[in-house]
């Protein structure tokens, strides 16, 4: 197939979602005096995590919500963090709680996640939310997979019947995305590090999602002509200029864009959607806690 794929612009779509979040927040304030609040807890001073946390706080305030940020020292104990989480669970101004991962080795991340009130678990990582998603109940759904579905639906509103192949089976991306795409009536394959003949599997995909963490692993000849390709991977690699680095995805963009019909770039694809979905989830959590319906402006997001 000749021609270049359409680029699915995650920044533009995330901007649209954030506009809708802002409108929803205004509606909740005006009608119910409700100001959704998001608390983010960071342990340690990992520079990348600090950047994420700062960006989240800024977007939260821009959306008209309350932002609570807590920084614990790198040597904080598990109990100290659990105490903080329990206090946030009990705080009525906080509707969403996010503990930035990864955590230092002295802290058991699973235990921390399971201490978060499931109704405030805006990351959707709690086993209760994973179970609700799996069984078709109302759940807070992980942000990155939710963003992937919205990006795919930007190209094709109805994904029914598509062969979807996801590479990666993590609890935060691959597995929940599999469930979301099942809900969209796709036929879903989840491939992983032990999949036999991966390119053969990916060539079946009408919708291909790469969530691996291996720079440019998916080559042009792994992709079915006309496929929609969503690249979740974020990998820092050396740039052409001496001493510089750049971000690339799990997809060899220049090759794959010659074959696919639509593709997300890295950066500027899935990444911006994740924060937008986090704020959307915070609105949903606030509404759930107050027994209110989700504002109409966010219902199909
Ligand atoms: P993970 O390390 O938890 O999981 C990676 C998965 O890839 C595993 O299930 C593994 O089976 C599979 N895998 C590893 N090597 C493979 C191979 N050679 N062939 C096929 N499968 C292989 O990673 P994760 O947390 O799911 O993240 C995946 C990537 O997505 C990373 O690059 C991460 O930085 C990125 N990410 C981006 C966002 C975002 O907002 N854009 C959010 C989360 C993760």
PDB file of N, CA and C in Angstrom, residues 133-134 145-146 148-149 164-191 209:
ATOM      1  N   UNK A 133     -14.163  -4.198  36.231  1.00  0.00           N
ATOM      2  CA  UNK A 133     -13.988  -4.064  34.776  1.00  0.00           C
ATOM      3  C   UNK A 133     -14.157  -5.429  34.102  1.00  0.00           C
ATOM      4  N   UNK A 134     -13.526  -6.425  34.701  1.00  0.00           N
ATOM      5  CA  UNK A 134     -13.550  -7.774  34.129  1.00  0.00           C
ATOM      6  C   UNK A 134     -14.964  -8.344  34.056  1.00  0.00           C
ATOM      7  N   UNK A 145      -5.111   2.753  29.023  1.00  0.00           N
ATOM      8  CA  UNK A 145      -5.952   1.968  28.113  1.00  0.00           C
ATOM      9  C   UNK A 145      -7.216   2.714  27.681  1.00  0.00           C
ATOM     10  N   UNK A 146      -7.811   3.466  28.601  1.00  0.00           N
ATOM     11  CA  UNK A 146      -9.009   4.234  28.232  1.00  0.00           C
ATOM     12  C   UNK A 146      -8.658   5.240  27.137  1.00  0.00           C
ATOM     13  N   UNK A 148      -6.263   4.894  24.932  1.00  0.00           N
ATOM     14  CA  UNK A 148      -6.031   4.144  23.685  1.00  0.00           C
ATOM     15  C   UNK A 148      -7.342   3.908  22.939  1.00  0.00           C
ATOM     16  N   UNK A 149      -8.384   3.554  23.677  1.00  0.00           N
ATOM     17  CA  UNK A 149      -9.677   3.280  23.031  1.00  0.00           C
ATOM     18  C   UNK A 149     -10.219   4.545  22.380  1.00  0.00           C
ATOM     19  N   UNK A 164      -8.235  -7.195  17.055  1.00  0.00           N
ATOM     20  CA  UNK A 164      -7.336  -6.315  17.817  1.00  0.00           C
ATOM     21  C   UNK A 164      -6.208  -7.155  18.394  1.00  0.00           C
ATOM     22  N   UNK A 165      -4.989  -6.726  18.191  1.00  0.00           N
ATOM     23  CA  UNK A 165      -3.842  -7.391  18.810  1.00  0.00           C
ATOM     24  C   UNK A 165      -3.136  -6.374  19.699  1.00  0.00           C
ATOM     25  N   UNK A 166      -2.957  -6.760  20.965  1.00  0.00           N
ATOM     26  CA  UNK A 166      -2.242  -5.917  21.928  1.00  0.00           C
ATOM     27  C   UNK A 166      -0.929  -6.628  22.223  1.00  0.00           C
ATOM     28  N   UNK A 167       0.178  -5.934  22.118  1.00  0.00           N
ATOM     29  CA  UNK A 167       1.450  -6.545  22.531  1.00  0.00           C
ATOM     30  C   UNK A 167       1.766  -6.011  23.926  1.00  0.00           C
ATOM     31  N   UNK A 168       1.848  -6.906  24.895  1.00  0.00           N
ATOM     32  CA  UNK A 168       2.082  -6.513  26.298  1.00  0.00           C
ATOM     33  C   UNK A 168       0.903  -6.941  27.156  1.00  0.00           C
ATOM     34  N   UNK A 169       1.209  -7.551  28.295  1.00  0.00           N
ATOM     35  CA  UNK A 169       0.140  -8.074  29.166  1.00  0.00           C
ATOM     36  C   UNK A 169       0.239  -7.519  30.591  1.00  0.00           C
ATOM     37  N   UNK A 170       0.657  -6.262  30.713  1.00  0.00           N
ATOM     38  CA  UNK A 170       0.779  -5.695  32.064  1.00  0.00           C
ATOM     39  C   UNK A 170      -0.606  -5.409  32.653  1.00  0.00           C
ATOM     40  N   UNK A 171      -0.631  -5.291  33.984  1.00  0.00           N
ATOM     41  CA  UNK A 171      -1.896  -4.991  34.666  1.00  0.00           C
ATOM     42  C   UNK A 171      -2.362  -3.566  34.414  1.00  0.00           C
ATOM     43  N   UNK A 172      -1.412  -2.680  34.042  1.00  0.00           N
ATOM     44  CA  UNK A 172      -1.816  -1.281  33.892  1.00  0.00           C
ATOM     45  C   UNK A 172      -2.165  -0.917  32.450  1.00  0.00           C
ATOM     46  N   UNK A 173      -1.670  -1.682  31.484  1.00  0.00           N
ATOM     47  CA  UNK A 173      -2.014  -1.366  30.085  1.00  0.00           C
ATOM     48  C   UNK A 173      -2.646  -2.578  29.374  1.00  0.00           C
ATOM     49  N   UNK A 174      -1.837  -3.594  29.099  1.00  0.00           N
ATOM     50  CA  UNK A 174      -2.274  -4.678  28.207  1.00  0.00           C
ATOM     51  C   UNK A 174      -3.561  -5.364  28.639  1.00  0.00           C
ATOM     52  N   UNK A 175      -3.597  -5.825  29.892  1.00  0.00           N
ATOM     53  CA  UNK A 175      -4.779  -6.597  30.324  1.00  0.00           C
ATOM     54  C   UNK A 175      -6.053  -5.753  30.373  1.00  0.00           C
ATOM     55  N   UNK A 176      -6.031  -4.570  31.035  1.00  0.00           N
ATOM     56  CA  UNK A 176      -7.279  -3.796  31.007  1.00  0.00           C
ATOM     57  C   UNK A 176      -7.690  -3.361  29.602  1.00  0.00           C
ATOM     58  N   UNK A 177      -6.702  -3.094  28.751  1.00  0.00           N
ATOM     59  CA  UNK A 177      -7.052  -2.707  27.374  1.00  0.00           C
ATOM     60  C   UNK A 177      -7.742  -3.870  26.663  1.00  0.00           C
ATOM     61  N   UNK A 178      -7.282  -5.089  26.918  1.00  0.00           N
ATOM     62  CA  UNK A 178      -7.933  -6.267  26.332  1.00  0.00           C
ATOM     63  C   UNK A 178      -9.412  -6.289  26.688  1.00  0.00           C
ATOM     64  N   UNK A 179      -9.702  -6.025  27.954  1.00  0.00           N
ATOM     65  CA  UNK A 179     -11.089  -6.032  28.406  1.00  0.00           C
ATOM     66  C   UNK A 179     -11.889  -4.901  27.751  1.00  0.00           C
ATOM     67  N   UNK A 180     -11.288  -3.708  27.686  1.00  0.00           N
ATOM     68  CA  UNK A 180     -11.998  -2.567  27.076  1.00  0.00           C
ATOM     69  C   UNK A 180     -12.303  -2.834  25.600  1.00  0.00           C
ATOM     70  N   UNK A 181     -11.355  -3.467  24.907  1.00  0.00           N
ATOM     71  CA  UNK A 181     -11.590  -3.733  23.481  1.00  0.00           C
ATOM     72  C   UNK A 181     -12.601  -4.858  23.291  1.00  0.00           C
ATOM     73  N   UNK A 182     -12.646  -5.792  24.229  1.00  0.00           N
ATOM     74  CA  UNK A 182     -13.732  -6.789  24.211  1.00  0.00           C
ATOM     75  C   UNK A 182     -15.070  -6.084  24.350  1.00  0.00           C
ATOM     76  N   UNK A 183     -15.119  -5.107  25.262  1.00  0.00           N
ATOM     77  CA  UNK A 183     -16.353  -4.345  25.456  1.00  0.00           C
ATOM     78  C   UNK A 183     -16.750  -3.580  24.196  1.00  0.00           C
ATOM     79  N   UNK A 184     -15.734  -3.248  23.359  1.00  0.00           N
ATOM     80  CA  UNK A 184     -15.999  -2.566  22.089  1.00  0.00           C
ATOM     81  C   UNK A 184     -16.308  -3.573  20.981  1.00  0.00           C
ATOM     82  N   UNK A 185     -16.441  -4.836  21.362  1.00  0.00           N
ATOM     83  CA  UNK A 185     -16.779  -5.925  20.420  1.00  0.00           C
ATOM     84  C   UNK A 185     -15.666  -6.263  19.437  1.00  0.00           C
ATOM     85  N   UNK A 186     -14.426  -6.033  19.821  1.00  0.00           N
ATOM     86  CA  UNK A 186     -13.289  -6.504  19.027  1.00  0.00           C
ATOM     87  C   UNK A 186     -13.035  -7.978  19.349  1.00  0.00           C
ATOM     88  N   UNK A 187     -12.339  -8.658  18.443  1.00  0.00           N
ATOM     89  CA  UNK A 187     -11.812  -9.989  18.730  1.00  0.00           C
ATOM     90  C   UNK A 187     -10.379  -9.769  19.197  1.00  0.00           C
ATOM     91  N   UNK A 188     -10.109 -10.109  20.446  1.00  0.00           N
ATOM     92  CA  UNK A 188      -8.880  -9.618  21.079  1.00  0.00           C
ATOM     93  C   UNK A 188      -7.829 -10.715  21.249  1.00  0.00           C
ATOM     94  N   UNK A 189      -6.613 -10.398  20.853  1.00  0.00           N
ATOM     95  CA  UNK A 189      -5.452 -11.252  21.150  1.00  0.00           C
ATOM     96  C   UNK A 189      -4.486 -10.430  21.986  1.00  0.00           C
ATOM     97  N   UNK A 190      -4.022 -10.996  23.098  1.00  0.00           N
ATOM     98  CA  UNK A 190      -2.970 -10.317  23.865  1.00  0.00           C
ATOM     99  C   UNK A 190      -1.674 -11.098  23.682  1.00  0.00           C
ATOM    100  N   UNK A 191      -0.714 -10.478  22.999  1.00  0.00           N
ATOM    101  CA  UNK A 191       0.584 -11.109  22.767  1.00  0.00           C
ATOM    102  C   UNK A 191       1.570 -10.618  23.822  1.00  0.00           C
ATOM    103  N   UNK A 209      -1.973  -2.540  19.007  1.00  0.00           N
ATOM    104  CA  UNK A 209      -1.512  -1.678  20.097  1.00  0.00           C
ATOM    105  C   UNK A 209      -0.204  -2.250  20.634  1.00  0.00           C
TER     106      UNK A 209
END
